[in-house]
Each structure stands twice: as structure tokens, then as C-alpha cells.
Amino acid sequence: MTTPADAPNINYQWAGLIVEELIRCGVAGFVISPGSRNSPLSISAARHPAARVWVHFDERGAAFFALGLARQSGRPAVLICTSGSAVANYLPAAVEASASQIPLLIVSADRPPELIDCGANQAIEQPGIFGSYVRWEATLPCPTPAIDPAYVLTTVDQAVARCVGGNAGPVHLNFMFREPLAPVAGPDAPPHNGAGLTRWRETAAPWTVHGVESTRLSDHDQAGILDRVQTCARGLLVFGALRDPAERAAARALSEALGWPVLADVCAGLRGPGAPGSLMRWGDLILLDETIDDAWTPEFVIHIGGALTSKRTQQALERWRPAYLRVCLGGTRRDPGHIVTQRCNVAPADFCAWLAACLTGYPPGAPPAAWRARDAACDAAIAAWEAQQTGLTEIGAARIVANQAPEGSTVFLGNSMPVRLADSYAWPDRDGVAFVANRGASGIDGNLATAAGLTAASGGPVIALVGDLTALHDLNSLALLRTISPPLVVVVLNNDGGGIFHHLPIAAEHDVFERCFGTPHGLRFGEAAAQFGLRYANPSGAEALGEALDLALAASSPTLIEVTLGRNAEHAVHLDLRARLREAMEQARP
């Protein structure tokens, strides 16, 4: 390792300071996009013995890999790239990181100022390229002995601090470098003001330690919320995405203490045998019954955690217009229906623990009979429908993936249909299964790379359930699967196009639907798996899919499982099952 003190030139002194300070700040790792201008940064990271480093040739995939790494670890992941369009390829992941409050630290190398805006090769205006999606940005000048190296360290410390906290998100640091870019002797040899770094070198701490952000409810807010909870006749508890086991455990404890009916997004991670007794297993589906509003509606809703996948639930909340308490960190609006009446900028786990403690000795409520009856009816209808299936459907595939996910595993859900299938129909057979999705911007870009990053940080099994267009959009990221451990299992639902559009009114426009929305491609994934050195399976039925999953989870190398489906047939399956659910709920009305 080349230390900042013995760097061959000033570029490597600054780059060494940057990498060392990032490691002292506790970053999750470094994801490098190969290039020349970023050589000082890339080499300094690659040679540092404490740095975890991944390299990927596709900048967009590298950025989403870092996103998954940061999401799973809860710590900033560092992206390193060269100048020019390389940094522009990080924008989609920065958008998702901003919307999902994920700490992503983008470190781009740049040309010196004399090569900007003059037609020089691979030179663009990099400052400001991420617009309002970054929490903070800074451009550092070309390294020079005239600048105290402590400036470099405090800039890194500030960047990491802006990355994390209640409103976590992406930060952009742009570093200008003149040649030499290789680790060779340069005209400005260190040490440069090296004496000023003596104290820093003698410790393992960052130059500037930023305190942990702390928020708590005021006494006035606590009294008001507790009074409303204890006097509420019709309360509803809603959980969006929860980030970690501590939040999920606190959510379960509050659910049991409160006793109100619970609607939980699939990414809340509350499903399984140990689910709270008041959790509606099929909360999204009971809202298919148009008479539910006449049977029971809430007067007070407490919504904790992230946004909801279910459009039906969101629409119901907008119809009901209850008093609405939203609990999430960050202070941003996050209210697409404009129905929130009170907002609490506190950590979900802290809020749940506080309220549950306040309810000691308070008799818990119970879900209304109208909802319990419909939930039980949906349970029976789904079981009966599943017992009659002779072939493999996308609903069945989502249920099999959820049922067979091992305890302690993570299921990454691709956008479009997979996350909706799991939210509506999936219920794991084991506790401790986490479901994750990129629902900030809800794009189909970078989903495979995100799943790979999750796997690299998780230390446990990960299954990615994605659609065919999502997989094709991120095909280069299959190369990442060979660089991570444990192996990632990718399940691709291949219905030859965009199945979600069959559920939208645009499906009636027959003259343009297939060409512009269905977008059939006629491609299969066996050849792609072979090209990237992956194990491959193409099961033909539910039992075969279960067997393929078991083998893939036990294997020592990554597997791609392709589930071949028909779009038109799948849409008919959805319509049939919804009709069965409505009929079952009609017969079960109290």
C-alpha cells in the first residue's frame, strides 16, 4: 500500500488521503469503473489492505451495485469513475438513492480547469450533473502544495456526514487531476504540509468526527398522539418498507401492543409464521371488495416506514381521508395523495418502541370482523385456486420463491410485475425473510446489479425475482454475479415483453399495443447464462421450479432460472383469480 506520506506524487498523496479517510469513516466498500483519469483514486483503493473493492466495466451497473451494497449495509458505498460520460451513467442510481434515502457517495475524477469548455477530449461539465438529486456536492481543485491536506480530509468527512442521517442520499465529490495519473515521480513530491497530519496519522479516527443525528418527539406531540391512540375507536396501522431487523422487531411489538388491524407492504418484512396476529395477510386483496368502505373504515391511520406498493391501498386511504400520522425520517413530504395530517420526523424503531411502552396495561384492540372475514375468505380462495393449477403461472412463481426463501435470506423484487405479485400474493413459510425493491423511482434499470450489491453485503442467500425486460435492461450486470459471495439466484419471469401493460387501459389500443407497450422480443436467457458462466435452469412446472430453487440455493455458484410464460394467458389468470376472490369475499360478508 502506498501511504499518503510516501506517495510518489501529489495526486497520489491526495488520493491516498481520500481513500484512507473514507475507510476511517466506515464506508461499505469501493466500486470502481475502470478509466484513466481516476487512476490515482482507483489504485489507492485497490492497494489499501482494509478496502473492499469491486470492479465493473459498466458504469450504470456499477452504480446500482453500489446502491445495493449501501442499502443492505446501511453505510455509504463509494463509486469511483473517470471523467466524461462515465459520471453521467451514475445518474439513474443517484435518482433511486435520492428517492429511497440510500447513502451513495459518488467520487468522480475530472480534467483540470484549463481543459474544460474548450473541446478537450472526454471533458464535460461535471459539477452539478446530478442536479437536485444529491444532498451535497463539492469540486476539489487539482492537488497543489499550496493547499493544506487537512482540507481534503474535512471535505471527505463532510461528504460522508451529508450522505447519512435522517435524510440519507447521494453525495457527489468531483476531483480534478492533472498528469501524471500513474504512480510515478512527479514535479510536486510529498510531503506537502505533512507535519500538519501528524495527529491524524497517530490515530485511526477521521479528521472530523460528526455527531449522530438525534430526533425525538416533543412532549406536546407525545401527549397528543397518545391521547388520540387511546381514544380512537377505529384505528389502522400501516407499515411501508422497513430497513432492518431492529425496525421489523419494533413494528411487530407495536402491532401486538396496539391490536389495530395492520396493513403491511411486502417490503416491511413482517410476513411469515411469526407475523403479528392483527396483520391482514391479504390486505391488498380485501380491497377488491367494493363494499369494504360500507363495512369498516378507519378514523385514524398511523403509517410507519416507507411508501406502499399497493395502488389499491393508496387509493383507499385517499378515499377514506382519515386523520393520518406519517412516521419517517428525512423531513421530506412523501405524501403522494396529500392526505398526511401530521408528520413525525423520528426513526421508525424509536417511535414504535416509545408507543408500545406507553400502551403497557392498555387493552389492545382487534381487527374488525368485516376485515377478518374477508381476509380468511381470500386465504381459502387462494389455497383452492392454487390446488387446481396444473401449470406454472407468474403468481405461482412469486409464491414459490417466497415460500422457499430460507430463513435469514433476502428476496430482491424487480419493478413492474414482480414486486406487485409479491405484495399481493406472497407469504413466506419462514420468518426472517427480508423483501427489498428499488421503489424510490421504481425503474427497471439496474435491478440485477442492485441484487448483486445486496448479496455482496448480506452474507446470506439472496434471490432476485425479475421480469424479462428488467433482465435484458441490465444484462451486463450478470458479469457481477461471478465476483460476489454467497451465490445469487436470479429468477427471470419471461413473458416475452411488458406484462404489466395488459392491466392498464392502454391494452385496449390494439393497433399500437404490441409494438409500443407489449414489446415482444423473442429472446431466451439460456445463452446469456452460458455467456456469463452461470448455472441455468428452465423449469416447466411448479414442482420443477421448487426443485430448481433448492438446487440453486445449495450450489456454490450463481444460477439463472428462467420461467417461461405467456402474457395473454397470464392476464387471464389474474382476471380469473380476482373474480374468485371477489366471490369468496361476497359470500363471507358478516
XYZ file of C-alpha atoms in Angstrom:
590
model
C 0.000 0.000 0.000
C 1.199 3.498 -0.855
C 0.509 5.703 2.154
C -0.193 9.430 1.850
C 3.205 10.049 3.474
C 5.247 8.136 0.876
C 3.140 8.780 -2.248
C 5.203 9.265 -5.431
C 3.418 12.492 -6.383
C 0.861 14.882 -5.004
C -2.035 13.294 -6.935
C -1.417 10.058 -5.050
C -0.958 11.856 -1.757
C -4.423 13.406 -2.078
C -5.963 10.189 -3.414
C -4.412 8.236 -0.535
C -5.824 10.722 1.970
C -9.257 10.409 0.379
C -9.311 6.601 0.463
C -7.893 6.373 3.987
C -10.377 8.920 5.344
C -13.301 7.167 3.664
C -12.270 3.905 5.322
C -11.957 5.650 8.687
C -15.486 6.992 8.165
C -16.735 3.402 7.821
C -17.801 3.168 4.190
C -19.159 -0.171 2.978
C -16.693 -0.510 0.122
C -15.427 0.896 -3.172
C -16.961 0.139 -6.581
C -14.612 1.135 -9.395
C -15.477 1.892 -13.005
C -12.222 1.468 -14.986
C -10.718 4.608 -16.526
C -7.534 6.661 -16.764
C -8.295 9.985 -15.072
C -9.415 8.182 -11.907
C -6.176 6.136 -11.725
C -4.915 7.804 -8.508
C -8.218 7.051 -6.757
C -8.631 3.519 -8.163
C -5.066 2.428 -7.425
C -5.141 3.909 -3.924
C -8.337 1.999 -3.145
C -7.165 -1.243 -4.759
C -3.890 -1.202 -2.807
C -5.377 -0.338 0.571
C -5.439 -3.505 2.720
C -8.635 -2.508 4.536
C -10.635 -1.599 1.437
C -13.298 -3.870 -0.017
C -13.135 -3.271 -3.765
C -15.277 -4.380 -6.692
C -14.673 -3.502 -10.349
C -17.327 -3.476 -13.065
C -16.925 -2.332 -16.659
C -20.470 -0.953 -16.990
C -20.827 2.348 -15.094
C -24.601 2.122 -14.775
C -24.385 -1.412 -13.405
C -21.547 -0.421 -11.073
C -23.669 2.390 -9.655
C -26.624 0.122 -8.934
C -24.280 -2.482 -7.444
C -23.074 0.220 -5.039
C -26.702 1.115 -4.363
C -27.421 -2.472 -3.300
C -24.248 -2.558 -1.209
C -25.285 0.625 0.617
C -28.914 -0.410 1.005
C -28.035 -3.726 2.633
C -25.178 -2.469 4.823
C -26.750 0.849 5.802
C -23.370 2.534 5.186
C -22.175 4.719 2.303
C -20.851 2.860 -0.730
C -18.225 4.704 -2.772
C -18.340 4.887 -6.567
C -15.165 5.855 -8.431
C -15.146 6.791 -12.120
C -13.197 8.686 -14.742
C -14.193 11.929 -16.435
C -16.732 12.452 -19.198
C -19.878 10.411 -19.815
C -18.806 7.844 -17.205
C -20.171 10.002 -14.409
C -23.396 10.616 -16.360
C -24.083 6.881 -16.285
C -24.353 7.112 -12.493
C -27.443 9.352 -12.696
C -30.163 6.615 -12.641
C -28.706 5.094 -9.471
C -28.339 8.548 -7.921
C -32.029 9.191 -8.607
C -33.012 5.938 -6.889
C -30.640 6.606 -3.988
C -32.156 10.050 -3.513
C -35.747 8.808 -3.607
C -35.007 5.797 -1.371
C -32.693 7.683 1.030
C -29.710 5.394 0.408
C -26.180 6.687 1.208
C -24.301 6.670 -2.103
C -21.001 8.569 -2.396
C -20.023 9.345 -5.988
C -16.349 10.195 -6.430
C -15.595 11.305 -9.974
C -12.247 12.246 -11.458
C -12.228 15.324 -13.671
C -9.995 17.124 -16.142
C -8.133 20.222 -14.922
C -9.872 23.588 -15.432
C -7.779 24.528 -18.484
C -9.281 21.520 -20.346
C -12.938 22.303 -19.550
C -15.195 24.002 -22.114
C -12.519 24.150 -24.789
C -13.175 20.992 -26.827
C -10.748 18.760 -24.932
C -11.320 15.036 -25.132
C -13.537 13.384 -22.503
C -14.238 16.680 -20.767
C -17.762 17.723 -19.763
C -19.272 19.992 -17.121
C -19.336 17.532 -14.218
C -20.228 19.839 -11.302
C -23.996 19.988 -10.977
C -24.567 16.995 -13.249
C -26.815 15.311 -10.642
C -28.920 18.409 -10.102
C -31.173 18.346 -7.061
C -30.762 14.594 -6.549
C -27.605 14.939 -4.450
C -27.648 16.013 -0.816
C -24.365 17.882 -1.270
C -21.574 18.250 -3.799
C -18.097 19.711 -3.947
C -15.406 20.039 -6.586
C -11.834 19.972 -5.370
C -9.132 21.728 -7.399
C -6.099 19.981 -8.808
C -3.786 18.916 -5.980
C -1.256 21.570 -5.087
C 1.244 22.120 -2.235
C -0.429 25.483 -1.606
C -3.471 23.774 -0.062
C -3.373 22.229 3.402
C -4.106 18.471 3.100
C -6.475 18.830 6.045
C -8.852 20.481 3.561
C -9.071 17.181 1.696
C -9.886 15.291 4.899
C -12.571 17.698 6.108
C -14.195 17.618 2.667
C -14.408 13.826 2.799
C -15.790 13.944 6.347
C -18.438 16.455 5.333
C -19.414 14.343 2.321
C -19.931 11.215 4.425
C -21.913 13.179 7.026
C -24.214 14.556 4.314
C -24.654 11.021 2.918
C -26.113 9.571 6.110
C -28.621 10.554 8.769
C -32.346 11.086 8.602
C -32.286 12.321 5.020
C -29.626 9.951 3.697
C -28.873 10.045 -0.002
C -26.255 10.540 -2.704
C -23.352 12.982 -2.475
C -21.014 13.939 -5.320
C -17.318 14.703 -4.865
C -15.550 15.804 -8.062
C -11.743 15.723 -8.052
C -9.660 17.457 -10.712
C -6.341 15.827 -11.604
C -3.506 16.904 -13.876
C -0.981 14.381 -15.114
C 0.875 12.292 -14.067
C -2.009 9.939 -13.420
C 0.209 6.885 -12.879
C 2.066 6.335 -9.570
C 5.336 7.773 -10.857
C 7.527 10.558 -9.525
C 6.035 13.946 -10.237
C 7.166 17.540 -10.044
C 5.467 18.031 -6.670
C 6.821 15.275 -4.456
C 5.429 14.818 -0.918
C 5.480 15.613 1.894
C 3.235 18.630 1.407
C 2.465 20.272 4.738
C 2.895 16.755 6.073
C 3.659 17.898 9.585
C 0.090 19.041 9.990
C -1.140 15.450 9.615
C 0.903 14.011 12.486
C -2.022 13.838 14.912
C -4.232 12.222 12.266
C -1.608 9.576 11.408
C -1.299 8.571 15.049
C -4.983 7.607 15.293
C -7.499 5.541 13.343
C -10.242 8.164 13.629
C -11.462 10.549 10.919
C -10.049 14.093 10.978
C -13.515 15.452 11.876
C -15.996 13.264 13.733
C -19.609 14.234 13.013
C -22.150 13.550 15.747
C -25.076 11.214 15.240
C -28.314 12.957 14.324
C -30.883 12.638 17.104
C -34.600 13.404 16.890
C -37.373 12.793 19.392
C -40.994 13.717 19.713
C -41.722 16.785 21.788
C -43.717 16.322 24.989
C -46.627 18.091 23.293
C -46.569 15.701 20.300
C -46.251 12.664 22.555
C -49.284 13.678 24.602
C -51.364 14.430 21.524
C -50.550 11.163 19.755
C -51.093 9.049 22.851
C -54.459 10.696 23.560
C -55.625 10.088 20.000
C -54.497 6.452 20.110
C -56.216 5.729 23.416
C -59.494 7.384 22.409
C -59.626 6.075 18.833
C -62.480 3.681 18.056
C -61.314 2.742 14.537
C -57.550 2.776 14.136
C -55.415 1.328 11.342
C -51.674 0.639 11.441
C -49.848 0.759 8.089
C -46.237 -0.289 7.542
C -44.272 0.609 4.438
C -40.772 -0.652 3.742
C -38.723 -1.227 6.901
C -34.952 -1.178 6.606
C -33.534 -3.669 9.091
C -34.339 -6.368 11.692
C -34.487 -3.796 14.516
C -37.233 -1.833 12.760
C -39.144 -5.011 11.955
C -38.931 -6.275 15.550
C -40.166 -2.924 16.875
C -43.008 -2.953 14.355
C -44.132 -6.414 15.484
C -44.070 -5.354 19.127
C -46.175 -2.259 18.442
C -48.639 -4.265 16.350
C -49.212 -6.710 19.207
C -49.497 -3.964 21.818
C -51.927 -1.879 19.777
C -54.093 -4.641 18.320
C -55.365 -2.500 15.454
C -55.676 -4.095 12.002
C -52.345 -3.933 10.204
C -51.682 -3.461 6.506
C -48.041 -4.143 5.695
C -46.205 -3.719 2.424
C -44.246 -6.774 1.319
C -41.031 -4.782 1.902
C -41.974 -4.241 5.544
C -40.717 -7.792 6.150
C -43.471 -8.669 8.644
C -44.860 -11.694 6.823
C -44.308 -15.284 7.881
C -45.373 -17.675 10.655
C -44.400 -15.127 13.328
C -46.433 -12.289 11.825
C -48.449 -10.104 14.219
C -51.899 -11.555 14.872
C -53.599 -8.394 13.656
C -51.773 -8.343 10.311
C -54.149 -8.791 7.384
C -52.442 -11.442 5.259
C -54.179 -10.278 2.095
C -54.617 -6.576 2.829
C -54.224 -5.551 -0.797
C -56.741 -8.155 -1.968
C -59.536 -7.477 0.531
C -59.793 -4.027 -1.039
C -61.023 -5.719 -4.223
C -64.383 -5.922 -2.443
C -66.178 -2.716 -3.392
C -68.381 -2.945 -0.265
C -65.443 -2.741 2.158
C -65.964 1.002 2.674
C -69.503 0.395 3.905
C -68.338 -2.322 6.279
C -65.496 -0.539 8.087
C -63.196 2.435 7.529
C -60.518 3.866 9.828
C -60.761 7.230 11.518
C -57.058 7.372 12.410
C -54.113 5.870 10.483
C -50.527 5.563 11.673
C -48.227 4.945 8.694
C -44.678 3.932 9.653
C -41.765 3.428 7.269
C -41.589 3.738 3.503
C -44.120 4.130 0.724
C -46.650 1.478 -0.288
C -46.515 -0.760 -3.342
C -50.267 -1.373 -3.365
C -52.157 1.107 -5.518
C -55.446 -0.187 -4.090
C -54.331 0.607 -0.546
C -53.155 4.081 -1.527
C -56.438 4.785 -3.314
C -58.451 3.545 -0.322
C -56.537 5.840 2.028
C -57.262 8.750 -0.291
C -60.984 7.867 -0.311
C -61.200 7.487 3.446
C -59.323 10.703 4.301
C -58.719 9.750 7.953
C -56.548 11.635 10.408
C -53.168 10.466 9.106
C -49.909 10.300 11.060
C -46.809 9.651 8.927
C -43.684 8.442 10.743
C -40.410 8.505 8.785
C -37.028 10.165 8.911
C -35.920 12.830 6.493
C -38.495 15.591 6.714
C -39.449 15.273 3.038
C -43.108 15.331 2.013
C -43.566 11.702 0.845
C -47.322 12.142 0.586
C -48.498 11.434 -2.992
C -52.178 11.515 -2.022
C -51.762 14.725 0.009
C -53.569 13.152 2.952
C -50.993 13.344 5.773
C -52.311 15.453 8.656
C -49.327 15.066 10.999
C -45.717 14.156 10.341
C -43.150 12.780 12.796
C -39.507 13.034 11.767
C -38.292 10.212 14.010
C -36.756 6.791 13.420
C -39.456 4.130 12.952
C -37.890 1.793 15.538
C -37.755 4.567 18.139
C -41.366 5.590 17.530
C -42.622 2.000 17.738
C -40.697 1.345 20.952
C -41.983 4.563 22.555
C -45.645 3.962 21.689
C -45.565 0.269 22.610
C -44.108 1.151 26.024
C -46.866 3.726 26.554
C -49.510 1.056 25.886
C -48.416 -1.232 28.734
C -51.600 -2.138 30.595
C -53.738 -0.659 27.828
C -56.139 -3.309 26.425
C -55.271 -3.928 22.758
C -57.899 -3.560 20.103
C -58.833 -6.147 17.499
C -59.266 -6.147 13.724
C -62.888 -5.583 12.682
C -64.971 -8.635 11.830
C -65.572 -7.281 8.321
C -61.856 -7.336 7.554
C -61.111 -10.625 9.329
C -63.859 -12.402 7.381
C -62.642 -11.088 4.043
C -59.028 -11.914 4.882
C -59.975 -15.513 5.744
C -62.042 -15.763 2.557
C -59.056 -14.648 0.473
C -56.857 -17.198 2.228
C -59.235 -20.037 1.377
C -59.786 -18.830 -2.198
C -56.064 -18.630 -2.931
C -55.462 -22.090 -1.469
C -58.306 -23.549 -3.569
C -57.074 -21.798 -6.708
C -53.513 -22.992 -6.151
C -54.640 -26.594 -5.645
C -56.324 -26.531 -9.074
C -53.325 -25.208 -11.004
C -51.727 -27.655 -13.425
C -49.181 -25.284 -14.957
C -46.781 -22.637 -13.737
C -48.040 -19.048 -13.533
C -46.316 -15.811 -12.555
C -48.460 -15.626 -9.407
C -47.478 -19.199 -8.577
C -43.801 -18.467 -9.257
C -43.816 -15.473 -6.905
C -45.439 -17.593 -4.190
C -42.919 -20.424 -4.658
C -39.983 -18.012 -4.388
C -41.414 -16.522 -1.182
C -42.249 -19.942 0.293
C -38.810 -21.422 -0.361
C -36.677 -18.450 0.619
C -34.545 -19.649 3.575
C -34.663 -18.006 6.969
C -32.271 -15.068 7.005
C -32.403 -14.671 3.236
C -33.240 -11.617 1.142
C -35.634 -11.603 -1.826
C -34.994 -8.745 -4.234
C -38.148 -7.879 -6.188
C -37.840 -6.350 -9.632
C -40.064 -3.466 -10.597
C -43.166 -3.708 -12.777
C -44.890 -7.040 -12.067
C -42.628 -8.983 -9.607
C -42.930 -6.524 -6.699
C -46.688 -6.270 -7.241
C -47.078 -10.045 -7.458
C -45.225 -10.484 -4.183
C -47.083 -7.657 -2.457
C -50.471 -9.111 -3.380
C -49.890 -12.857 -3.209
C -46.608 -13.827 -1.497
C -46.431 -15.154 2.046
C -43.157 -16.837 3.149
C -43.230 -20.138 5.004
C -40.374 -18.960 7.256
C -39.713 -15.954 9.447
C -36.718 -13.730 8.875
C -37.146 -13.339 5.097
C -36.469 -9.746 4.010
C -38.047 -8.375 0.826
C -36.316 -5.464 -0.905
C -37.110 -3.427 -4.022
C -35.938 -0.232 -5.689
C -39.235 1.595 -5.120
C -37.828 5.114 -4.870
C -38.022 5.803 -8.588
C -39.362 2.319 -9.427
C -37.254 1.903 -12.555
C -36.378 -1.363 -14.249
C -32.775 -0.204 -14.704
C -30.004 -1.693 -12.612
C -32.133 -4.276 -10.818
C -29.708 -7.185 -11.324
C -26.779 -5.018 -10.236
C -28.670 -3.905 -7.133
C -29.369 -7.528 -6.231
C -25.681 -8.326 -6.695
C -24.741 -5.467 -4.355
C -27.241 -6.702 -1.780
C -25.662 -10.146 -1.967
C -22.144 -8.773 -1.551
C -23.176 -7.013 1.667
C -25.641 -9.524 3.077
C -23.565 -12.588 3.881
C -26.714 -14.666 3.369
C -28.678 -16.106 0.456
C -30.321 -13.690 -1.989
C -32.956 -14.498 -4.606
C -33.752 -11.897 -7.265
C -37.190 -12.187 -8.880
C -37.280 -10.005 -12.002
C -39.104 -9.692 -15.303
C -37.616 -10.336 -18.714
C -37.386 -6.685 -19.796
C -35.749 -5.826 -16.473
C -33.175 -8.581 -17.003
C -32.472 -7.519 -20.589
C -32.115 -3.894 -19.488
C -29.315 -4.888 -17.078
C -27.815 -7.880 -18.873
C -24.216 -6.671 -18.450
C -24.623 -6.952 -14.690
C -24.735 -10.741 -14.955
C -20.950 -10.407 -15.049
C -21.082 -9.207 -11.437
C -22.580 -12.490 -10.243
C -19.226 -14.265 -10.535
C -17.498 -11.700 -8.298
C -19.672 -11.995 -5.192
C -20.305 -14.441 -2.399
C -22.650 -16.080 -1.457
C -24.108 -17.013 -4.854
C -27.050 -15.009 -6.146
C -30.068 -16.842 -7.574
C -31.813 -14.901 -10.363
C -35.345 -15.950 -11.315
C -36.486 -14.351 -14.578
C -40.205 -14.339 -15.388
C -40.036 -14.344 -19.191
C -43.411 -13.497 -20.702
C -41.850 -12.028 -23.861
C -42.483 -8.389 -23.088
C -44.210 -5.950 -20.783
C -46.914 -7.903 -18.993
C -47.901 -5.037 -16.707
C -49.382 -3.081 -19.608
C -52.112 -5.702 -20.037
C -53.528 -4.454 -16.720
C -53.800 -0.846 -17.929
C -56.443 0.845 -20.127
C -53.858 1.210 -22.906
C -54.286 -2.517 -23.594
C -57.481 -1.662 -25.493
C -55.479 0.201 -28.181
C -54.914 -2.893 -30.276
C -53.258 -1.184 -33.244
C -50.290 0.022 -31.204
C -50.323 -2.112 -28.078
C -47.957 -4.939 -29.037
C -45.457 -2.742 -30.833
C -45.247 0.121 -28.317
C -46.206 -1.499 -24.997
C -46.159 -5.301 -25.197
C -42.744 -5.062 -26.936
C -42.216 -8.766 -27.683
C -38.528 -9.630 -28.120
C -38.463 -13.382 -28.699
C -35.304 -13.807 -26.604
C -34.380 -16.559 -24.143
C -31.850 -16.455 -21.331
C -30.052 -19.794 -21.614
C -27.451 -18.338 -23.971
C -26.961 -15.322 -21.695
C -26.366 -17.608 -18.728
C -23.796 -19.577 -20.711
C -22.024 -16.407 -21.882
C -21.576 -15.195 -18.303
C -20.708 -18.637 -16.898
C -23.874 -19.112 -14.825
C -25.750 -22.275 -13.951
C -29.084 -22.353 -15.793
C -32.484 -23.984 -15.377
C -35.745 -23.648 -17.266
C -38.369 -25.477 -15.140
C -41.656 -26.353 -16.786
C -43.909 -26.593 -13.725
C -44.363 -25.567 -10.114
C -42.674 -28.673 -8.714
C -39.757 -28.284 -11.117
C -39.327 -24.624 -10.124
C -39.206 -25.609 -6.457
C -36.559 -28.229 -7.189
C -34.523 -25.775 -9.282
C -34.621 -23.239 -6.445
C -33.459 -25.809 -3.902
C -30.540 -26.809 -6.115
C -29.620 -23.189 -6.824
C -29.655 -22.240 -3.134
C -27.398 -25.175 -2.326
C -24.975 -24.516 -5.185
C -21.597 -22.820 -4.832
C -22.001 -20.742 -7.987
C -24.708 -18.330 -9.241
C -27.782 -19.619 -11.059
C -30.205 -18.094 -13.541
C -33.646 -19.728 -13.538
C -35.885 -18.815 -16.463
C -39.644 -19.244 -16.036
C -41.290 -19.191 -19.473
C -44.795 -17.697 -19.534
C -47.375 -16.302 -21.937
C -48.500 -12.705 -21.464
C -52.085 -13.091 -22.647
C -52.578 -16.272 -20.646
C -51.151 -14.635 -17.526
C -53.540 -11.717 -17.774
C -56.444 -14.180 -17.971
C -55.130 -15.929 -14.834
C -55.181 -12.630 -12.940
C -58.732 -11.861 -14.021
C -59.905 -15.334 -13.039
C -58.294 -15.226 -9.599
C -59.634 -11.761 -8.848
C -63.140 -12.918 -9.754
C -62.766 -15.872 -7.383
C -61.559 -13.587 -4.598
C -64.472 -11.189 -5.036
C -66.966 -14.065 -4.995
C -65.380 -15.587 -1.881
C -65.481 -12.263 -0.045
C -69.097 -11.665 -1.064
C -70.098 -14.989 0.449
C -68.088 -14.296 3.616
C -69.510 -10.864 4.428
C -70.601 -10.783 8.097
